[in-house]
Amino acid sequence: MQTAKPIGEFRMHRIMCKNKRILLGVSGGIAAYKTPELVRLLKKSGAEVQVICTPSALQFVTLKTLSVVSERPALVDFFDADSGMWNHHVELGLWADAMVVAPCGSNTLSKMVSGQCDNLLLTTYLSARCPVWIAPAMDLDMYQHPSVQEHLQTLQLRGVHLIDAEEGPLASGLEGKGRMAEPAHIVDALNTHFEVPDNAWKGKTVLVNAGPTYEPIDPVRFIGNRSSGLMGIEICNALIQKGAEVILVLGPSHLPVPENIKIIRVETALEMFDACCQHFGQCDVGIFAAAVSDYRVAQASQEKIKKNHDSMQLDLIKNPDILSHLSQTKKAHQRCIGFALETHNAESFALEKLQRKNLDAIVMNTVGENSGFQSTQNSVVIFTKNQAPFASNVQSKSDIAVLLLEKLDDWHVVE
Ligand code: CTP
């Protein structure tokens, strides 16, 4: 069984939260007793902290304690009868540089998913424009329940960052995964977010493609695939942290996209091909994470096809291979990194694609229960022509993105 990370791993010297305004939402749960310590550590990292509790959180921690440690009145009600103050959730949401809900119990989690807002914490969450983190805490069987797992996944697909629950003894007496991440680990996650870019890729322009492509059959139907675009978007986030200029060519994806990068939205493989060809010339590196449709309908109908026959056939023709085309024609200084999505004989297919498409590296991922399409996690193996392959664990796609860039640096694939 995995054990929780030792608290000593918290890098106390990091004060990246300096002058950052952090909203701490505390929901009801035994882990709320740890939140005064969380506030203390956030303050020590230089942050201003505004605490908002749900009414049930007050069964586990007092407003007085949280107000004293945060040096601001901790809030629970929309209206304070004593001072006559109206606690405006929109203002609070706009004030913050980051919002953290810790502990995030199952009730608050499901309300965040469905958009319910029967308390100040939830209305503020809906108004917040800043990045949001959740640190769930619940008993182990609750945590494993499919509805909780689906809710966690939904929020992550909407761009909320998960600080995963940790393993250890639980208040129920059971032992397993469900404890709120240690306050030090929560602060570490925020510090990492606010860390100044390491600038290792400063001066480099990188083309990333991501998402599925949709190939029209008629005006209302298309051939598509299950790609969400998350892996490519996380690669863009990691590139921004490294100081790169990023151009993202994005197929139909509903996910929030990073700010301050050039984004070209496309729908079909041919549009993606054109956009990539147009921009790759000005780039040093191309990272091709898109799930491009291999075929398109030869003659898409201009009108909705009626169901006049018992069967029908679609004539499909091959789309151009964007990666192959650009990597075969790249200049000496340019690098191309491809992805290989496989269901069987994964390694041999990935190595074959590395050679055939003339790639500098290929990232192999398989479709599995906890990874691949529609998942917020992935596990990959990275191959190059002359390095021993590197296999990751099952990790969040944001961690995989960081790891990929680090490997490309370590192996001097990108210099
Ligand atoms: N790719 C591409 N253009 C295509 C098809 C794939 O640029 N028309 C790229 C993908 O973005 C990915 C790599 O090629 O980086 C491998 O894609 P994958 O779907 O794994 O393999 P294919 O080359 O399509 O081959 P197959 O479907 O036979 O496995």
Coordinates of C-alpha atoms and ligand atoms in Angstrom, one line a residue:
M1 CA 0.0 0.0 0.0
Q2 CA 1.2 3.5 -0.8
T3 CA 1.9 5.6 2.2
A4 CA 1.4 9.4 2.4
K5 CA 4.3 11.5 1.4
P6 CA 6.4 12.5 4.4
I7 CA 5.7 16.0 5.6
G8 CA 9.4 16.7 5.6
E9 CA 9.2 16.8 1.8
F10 CA 7.5 20.2 2.0
R11 CA 10.0 22.7 0.8
M12 CA 9.7 25.4 3.4
H13 CA 12.1 27.7 1.7
R14 CA 9.6 28.1 -1.2
I15 CA 7.7 31.3 -0.7
M16 CA 6.1 31.4 -4.1
C17 CA 2.7 32.4 -2.6
K18 CA 4.1 35.7 -1.6
N19 CA 1.5 38.5 -1.9
K20 CA -0.9 36.0 -3.5
R21 CA -4.6 36.2 -2.4
I22 CA -5.9 32.8 -1.5
L23 CA -9.5 31.9 -0.8
L24 CA -9.6 28.8 1.5
G25 CA -13.0 27.1 1.4
V26 CA -13.5 24.8 4.3
S27 CA -16.3 22.2 4.1
G28 CA -17.7 20.0 6.8
G29 CA -15.5 17.0 7.7
I30 CA -13.2 15.9 10.4
A31 CA -10.2 17.0 8.3
A32 CA -11.4 20.6 8.9
Y33 CA -9.5 20.5 12.2
K34 CA -6.3 20.7 10.1
T35 CA -7.2 23.9 8.4
P36 CA -5.8 26.4 11.0
E37 CA -2.4 24.7 10.3
L38 CA -3.1 25.0 6.6
V39 CA -3.8 28.8 7.0
R40 CA -0.6 29.1 9.1
L41 CA 1.5 27.5 6.4
L42 CA -0.1 29.6 3.6
K43 CA 0.6 32.8 5.6
K44 CA 4.2 31.6 6.2
S45 CA 4.5 31.3 2.4
G46 CA 3.6 34.9 2.1
A47 CA -0.1 34.6 1.1
E48 CA -3.1 36.6 2.2
V49 CA -5.8 34.1 3.2
Q50 CA -9.5 34.6 3.3
V51 CA -11.3 31.7 4.8
I52 CA -14.9 30.8 3.9
C53 CA -16.6 27.9 5.8
T54 CA -19.7 26.0 5.1
P55 CA -22.1 25.9 8.0
S56 CA -21.3 22.3 8.7
A57 CA -17.5 23.0 8.8
L58 CA -18.2 24.9 12.0
Q59 CA -18.9 21.6 13.8
F60 CA -15.3 20.7 13.3
V61 CA -13.4 24.0 13.6
T62 CA -14.3 27.5 14.9
L63 CA -14.6 30.7 13.0
K64 CA -12.7 32.4 15.8
T65 CA -9.6 30.1 15.3
L66 CA -9.6 30.6 11.6
S67 CA -10.1 34.4 11.9
V68 CA -7.2 34.6 14.3
V69 CA -4.7 32.6 12.3
S70 CA -5.7 34.2 9.0
E71 CA -5.8 37.7 10.5
R72 CA -9.1 38.4 8.7
P73 CA -12.6 37.6 9.7
A74 CA -13.4 34.1 8.5
L75 CA -16.8 34.0 6.7
V76 CA -19.7 31.7 6.7
D77 CA -22.8 33.8 6.1
F78 CA -23.8 36.0 3.2
F79 CA -24.9 38.7 5.7
D80 CA -23.3 39.5 9.0
A81 CA -26.0 40.8 11.3
D82 CA -23.5 42.2 13.8
S83 CA -21.6 44.5 11.4
G84 CA -24.3 44.8 8.8
M85 CA -21.8 43.7 6.2
W86 CA -22.9 41.8 3.0
N87 CA -20.2 39.3 2.0
H88 CA -20.3 39.6 -1.7
H89 CA -19.4 36.3 -3.3
V90 CA -18.6 38.0 -6.7
E91 CA -16.2 40.4 -5.1
L92 CA -14.5 37.5 -3.2
G93 CA -14.3 35.5 -6.3
L94 CA -12.6 38.3 -8.2
W95 CA -10.3 39.2 -5.3
A96 CA -8.6 35.8 -5.3
D97 CA -5.5 34.6 -7.2
A98 CA -6.3 31.1 -6.2
M99 CA -9.1 29.2 -4.4
V100 CA -8.6 26.0 -2.5
V101 CA -11.4 23.9 -1.1
A102 CA -9.9 21.8 1.7
P103 CA -11.3 19.6 3.0
C104 CA -13.6 19.1 0.1
G105 CA -16.3 16.6 1.3
S106 CA -18.6 14.6 -1.0
N107 CA -21.5 16.9 -0.4
T108 CA -19.6 20.1 -1.4
L109 CA -17.9 18.1 -4.3
S110 CA -21.2 17.1 -5.8
K111 CA -22.6 20.6 -5.4
M112 CA -19.6 22.1 -7.2
V113 CA -20.2 19.7 -10.1
S114 CA -23.9 20.5 -10.3
G115 CA -23.6 24.2 -9.7
Q116 CA -25.7 24.3 -6.6
C117 CA -25.1 27.4 -4.4
D118 CA -26.8 27.2 -1.1
N119 CA -23.9 28.6 0.9
L120 CA -21.2 31.3 0.6
L121 CA -18.4 28.9 -0.3
L122 CA -20.4 27.5 -3.3
T123 CA -21.5 30.8 -4.7
T124 CA -17.9 32.1 -4.4
Y125 CA -16.7 29.0 -6.2
L126 CA -19.1 29.7 -9.1
S127 CA -18.0 33.3 -9.3
A128 CA -14.3 32.7 -9.0
R129 CA -12.2 33.4 -12.1
C130 CA -9.0 32.2 -10.6
P131 CA -7.6 28.7 -10.7
V132 CA -9.3 26.3 -8.2
W133 CA -7.8 23.4 -6.2
I134 CA -9.7 20.8 -4.3
A135 CA -8.3 18.6 -1.6
P136 CA -10.9 15.9 -1.0
A137 CA -11.3 14.1 2.3
M138 CA -13.7 11.3 3.0
D139 CA -13.8 7.7 4.2
L140 CA -12.2 5.2 1.9
D141 CA -15.3 3.5 0.6
M142 CA -16.9 6.9 0.0
Y143 CA -13.8 8.0 -1.8
Q144 CA -13.8 5.0 -4.1
H145 CA -17.5 5.3 -4.9
P146 CA -18.1 5.8 -8.6
S147 CA -20.1 8.9 -8.1
V148 CA -17.3 10.6 -6.1
Q149 CA -14.7 9.4 -8.7
E150 CA -16.8 10.7 -11.6
H151 CA -17.3 14.0 -9.8
L152 CA -13.6 14.4 -9.3
Q153 CA -13.0 13.6 -12.9
T154 CA -15.7 16.1 -14.1
L155 CA -14.2 18.9 -12.1
Q156 CA -10.7 18.2 -13.4
L157 CA -12.0 18.1 -16.9
R158 CA -13.4 21.6 -16.2
G159 CA -9.9 22.7 -15.2
V160 CA -10.1 22.3 -11.4
H161 CA -6.8 21.0 -10.0
L162 CA -7.0 17.9 -7.7
I163 CA -4.7 17.6 -4.7
D164 CA -5.4 13.9 -4.3
A165 CA -6.4 12.3 -1.0
E166 CA -3.6 10.5 0.8
E167 CA -3.5 7.0 2.4
G168 CA -3.3 6.3 6.1
P169 CA -5.5 5.8 9.2
L170 CA -9.0 7.4 8.8
A171 CA -11.4 8.8 11.4
S172 CA -13.6 5.7 11.0
G173 CA -10.8 3.5 12.2
L174 CA -10.3 2.1 8.8
E175 CA -7.1 2.5 6.9
G176 CA -6.7 3.5 3.3
K177 CA -7.0 6.3 0.8
G178 CA -9.3 9.2 1.8
R179 CA -7.3 11.5 4.2
M180 CA -7.1 15.1 3.2
A181 CA -3.6 15.8 1.8
E182 CA -1.3 17.1 4.5
P183 CA -1.5 20.9 4.8
A184 CA 2.2 21.1 3.7
H185 CA 1.4 19.2 0.5
I186 CA -1.5 21.5 -0.3
V187 CA 0.8 24.5 0.2
D188 CA 3.4 22.8 -2.0
A189 CA 0.9 22.4 -4.8
L190 CA 0.1 26.1 -4.7
N191 CA 3.7 27.1 -4.5
T192 CA 4.4 25.0 -7.6
H193 CA 1.7 26.8 -9.4
F194 CA 3.0 30.2 -8.5
E195 CA 6.6 29.3 -9.1
V196 CA 8.3 31.5 -11.6
P197 CA 9.0 29.7 -14.9
D198 CA 12.3 28.0 -15.0
N199 CA 12.8 29.5 -18.5
A200 CA 14.7 26.3 -19.7
W201 CA 12.8 26.6 -23.1
K202 CA 12.9 30.4 -23.3
G203 CA 13.6 31.5 -26.9
K204 CA 12.0 28.3 -28.3
T205 CA 8.7 28.3 -30.2
V206 CA 6.8 25.1 -30.0
L207 CA 3.8 23.9 -32.0
V208 CA 1.5 21.6 -30.2
N209 CA -1.6 19.9 -31.7
A210 CA -4.2 18.4 -29.5
G211 CA -7.8 17.1 -29.4
P212 CA -9.8 15.0 -31.8
T213 CA -10.8 15.9 -35.3
Y214 CA -14.3 15.7 -36.6
E215 CA -14.9 14.5 -40.2
P216 CA -18.3 15.5 -41.5
I217 CA -20.7 12.9 -42.9
D218 CA -23.5 15.4 -43.5
P219 CA -24.4 18.8 -41.9
V220 CA -25.4 17.1 -38.6
R221 CA -23.2 14.0 -38.3
F222 CA -19.4 13.4 -38.1
I223 CA -16.8 10.7 -37.5
G224 CA -14.8 11.6 -34.4
N225 CA -13.0 10.0 -31.5
R226 CA -12.9 10.1 -27.7
S227 CA -9.9 12.4 -27.3
S228 CA -10.5 15.3 -24.8
G229 CA -7.4 17.3 -25.7
L230 CA -6.3 17.3 -22.1
M231 CA -2.8 15.8 -22.7
G232 CA -1.9 18.4 -25.3
I233 CA -3.3 21.3 -23.2
E234 CA -1.2 20.1 -20.2
I235 CA 1.8 20.1 -22.5
C236 CA 1.1 23.7 -23.3
N237 CA 0.9 24.5 -19.6
A238 CA 4.2 22.8 -18.9
L239 CA 5.8 24.7 -21.9
I240 CA 4.6 28.0 -20.6
Q241 CA 6.2 27.2 -17.2
K242 CA 9.5 26.6 -19.1
G243 CA 9.2 29.9 -20.8
A244 CA 8.5 28.7 -24.4
E245 CA 6.3 30.5 -27.0
V246 CA 3.4 28.1 -27.7
I247 CA 1.2 27.7 -30.8
L248 CA -1.7 25.3 -30.1
V249 CA -3.7 23.9 -33.0
L250 CA -6.7 22.5 -31.2
G251 CA -9.4 20.2 -32.6
P252 CA -12.9 20.3 -31.1
S253 CA -12.4 20.2 -27.3
H254 CA -14.5 21.7 -24.6
L255 CA -11.7 22.1 -22.1
P256 CA -10.5 25.5 -20.8
V257 CA -7.4 26.5 -22.7
P258 CA -4.2 28.3 -21.4
E259 CA -4.0 32.1 -21.7
N260 CA -1.2 33.9 -23.4
I261 CA -0.6 31.4 -26.2
K262 CA -1.6 31.5 -29.8
I263 CA -4.6 29.1 -30.3
I264 CA -5.9 28.1 -33.7
R265 CA -9.1 26.1 -33.5
V266 CA -9.8 23.6 -36.2
E267 CA -12.4 20.9 -36.8
T268 CA -11.2 18.5 -39.5
A269 CA -7.9 16.7 -40.1
L270 CA -7.4 18.7 -43.3
E271 CA -7.9 22.0 -41.4
M272 CA -5.4 20.7 -38.7
F273 CA -3.0 19.8 -41.5
D274 CA -3.2 23.3 -43.0
A275 CA -2.8 25.1 -39.7
C276 CA 0.2 22.9 -38.6
C277 CA 1.9 23.3 -42.0
Q278 CA 1.4 27.1 -41.9
H279 CA 2.9 27.5 -38.4
F280 CA 5.6 24.8 -38.1
G281 CA 8.1 26.7 -40.2
Q282 CA 8.5 29.3 -37.5
C283 CA 8.8 26.6 -34.7
D284 CA 11.8 24.8 -33.2
V285 CA 9.8 21.9 -31.9
G286 CA 6.5 20.2 -32.7
I287 CA 4.7 18.0 -30.2
F288 CA 1.9 16.2 -31.9
A289 CA -0.6 15.0 -29.3
A290 CA -3.7 15.2 -31.5
A291 CA -5.8 12.1 -32.2
V292 CA -6.1 12.9 -35.9
S293 CA -8.8 10.9 -37.8
D294 CA -7.0 8.6 -40.2
Y295 CA -9.9 8.8 -42.7
R296 CA -12.5 11.3 -43.9
V297 CA -15.7 10.8 -45.8
A298 CA -14.9 11.0 -49.5
Q299 CA -18.0 13.1 -50.3
A300 CA -19.7 14.6 -47.3
S301 CA -23.4 15.2 -48.1
Q302 CA -24.6 18.8 -48.2
E303 CA -28.0 17.7 -46.9
K304 CA -29.0 15.6 -44.0
I305 CA -28.9 11.9 -45.1
K306 CA -32.4 10.4 -44.7
K307 CA -32.8 6.8 -43.4
N308 CA -34.3 5.5 -46.6
H309 CA -32.3 2.3 -46.8
D310 CA -31.7 -0.7 -44.4
S311 CA -28.0 -0.3 -44.7
M312 CA -25.6 2.3 -46.0
Q313 CA -21.9 2.5 -46.9
L314 CA -19.6 5.4 -46.4
D315 CA -16.7 5.8 -48.8
L316 CA -13.7 6.9 -46.7
I317 CA -10.4 8.2 -48.0
K318 CA -7.1 8.6 -46.1
N319 CA -6.2 11.9 -44.4
P320 CA -2.7 13.2 -44.7
D321 CA -0.4 12.2 -41.8
I322 CA 0.4 15.6 -40.3
L323 CA 3.3 14.4 -38.1
S324 CA 4.8 12.3 -40.8
H325 CA 4.7 15.1 -43.4
L326 CA 6.3 17.7 -41.0
S327 CA 8.9 15.3 -39.6
Q328 CA 10.0 14.1 -43.0
T329 CA 10.5 17.6 -44.2
K330 CA 11.8 19.3 -41.0
K331 CA 14.9 21.4 -41.0
A332 CA 18.1 20.3 -39.2
H333 CA 17.4 22.4 -36.1
Q334 CA 13.7 21.3 -35.8
R335 CA 12.5 18.4 -33.6
C336 CA 9.3 16.4 -33.9
I337 CA 7.8 14.4 -31.0
G338 CA 4.8 12.1 -31.8
F339 CA 2.4 10.1 -29.7
A340 CA 1.4 6.5 -30.3
L341 CA -1.9 5.3 -29.0
E342 CA -2.0 1.5 -29.1
T343 CA -4.3 -1.2 -27.8
H344 CA -1.9 -4.2 -28.6
N345 CA 1.7 -4.9 -29.5
A346 CA 2.2 -1.4 -28.2
E347 CA 6.0 -1.2 -28.1
S348 CA 6.7 -2.6 -31.5
F349 CA 4.1 -0.4 -33.1
A350 CA 5.5 2.7 -31.3
L351 CA 9.1 1.9 -32.4
E352 CA 7.9 1.3 -35.9
K353 CA 6.2 4.8 -36.0
L354 CA 9.4 6.4 -34.5
Q355 CA 11.4 5.1 -37.5
R356 CA 8.8 5.4 -40.2
K357 CA 7.8 8.9 -39.3
N358 CA 11.4 10.1 -38.7
L359 CA 10.7 11.2 -35.2
D360 CA 13.0 12.5 -32.5
A361 CA 10.9 10.9 -29.7
I362 CA 7.6 9.1 -29.4
V363 CA 5.3 8.9 -26.4
M364 CA 3.5 5.6 -26.3
N365 CA 0.3 5.3 -24.3
T366 CA -2.2 2.5 -24.1
V367 CA -6.0 2.8 -23.6
G368 CA -6.6 1.5 -20.1
E369 CA -9.0 1.7 -17.2
N370 CA -7.0 4.5 -15.5
S371 CA -5.4 6.2 -18.5
G372 CA -5.7 7.4 -22.0
F373 CA -8.8 9.0 -23.6
Q374 CA -11.3 10.8 -21.3
S375 CA -9.1 10.2 -18.3
T376 CA -7.3 12.8 -16.3
Q377 CA -4.4 10.3 -15.8
N378 CA -2.1 8.6 -18.1
S379 CA 0.9 6.3 -18.1
V380 CA 3.4 6.5 -20.9
V381 CA 6.6 5.1 -22.2
I382 CA 8.9 7.5 -24.0
F383 CA 11.2 6.2 -26.8
T384 CA 14.0 7.8 -28.7
K385 CA 16.3 6.3 -31.3
N386 CA 19.2 5.9 -29.0
Q387 CA 18.1 6.1 -25.3
A388 CA 16.8 3.4 -23.2
P389 CA 13.0 3.8 -22.9
F390 CA 11.6 5.6 -20.0
A391 CA 8.3 4.3 -18.4
S392 CA 6.2 6.6 -16.2
N393 CA 3.8 5.5 -13.4
V394 CA 0.1 6.2 -13.8
Q395 CA 0.1 10.0 -13.1
S396 CA -1.9 13.0 -13.7
K397 CA -1.6 14.3 -17.3
S398 CA -0.1 17.5 -16.0
D399 CA 2.7 15.6 -14.2
I400 CA 3.2 13.5 -17.4
A401 CA 3.6 16.7 -19.4
V402 CA 6.3 18.1 -17.0
L403 CA 8.0 14.7 -17.1
L404 CA 8.0 14.6 -20.9
L405 CA 9.7 18.0 -21.2
E406 CA 12.3 17.1 -18.5
K407 CA 13.1 13.9 -20.4
L408 CA 13.5 15.7 -23.7
D409 CA 15.9 18.1 -21.9
D410 CA 17.8 15.3 -20.1
W411 CA 18.3 13.3 -23.3
H412 CA 19.3 16.4 -25.3
V413 CA 16.4 15.7 -27.7
V414 CA 15.6 19.4 -27.3
E415 CA 18.5 21.6 -26.5
Ligands
CTP1 N1 -0.9 11.6 -36.7 C1 -1.0 12.6 -37.6 N2 -1.8 12.6 -38.6 C2 -2.6 11.5 -38.9 C3 -2.6 10.4 -38.0 C4 -1.8 10.5 -36.9 O1 -0.3 13.6 -37.4 N3 -3.4 11.5 -39.9 C5 0.0 11.6 -35.6 C6 -0.7 11.6 -34.2 O2 -0.9 13.0 -33.8 C7 0.3 10.9 -33.3 C8 1.0 10.0 -34.3 O3 0.7 10.4 -35.6 O4 1.3 11.8 -32.9 C9 0.6 8.5 -34.1 O5 -0.8 8.5 -34.2 P1 -1.6 7.0 -34.0 O6 -3.0 7.2 -34.1 O7 -1.0 6.3 -32.8 O8 -1.0 6.2 -35.2 P2 -1.3 6.3 -36.8 O9 -0.1 6.9 -37.4 O10 -2.6 7.0 -37.1 O11 -1.3 4.8 -37.2 P3 -2.4 3.6 -36.7 O12 -3.7 4.3 -36.6 O13 -2.3 2.6 -37.8 O14 -1.9 3.1 -35.4

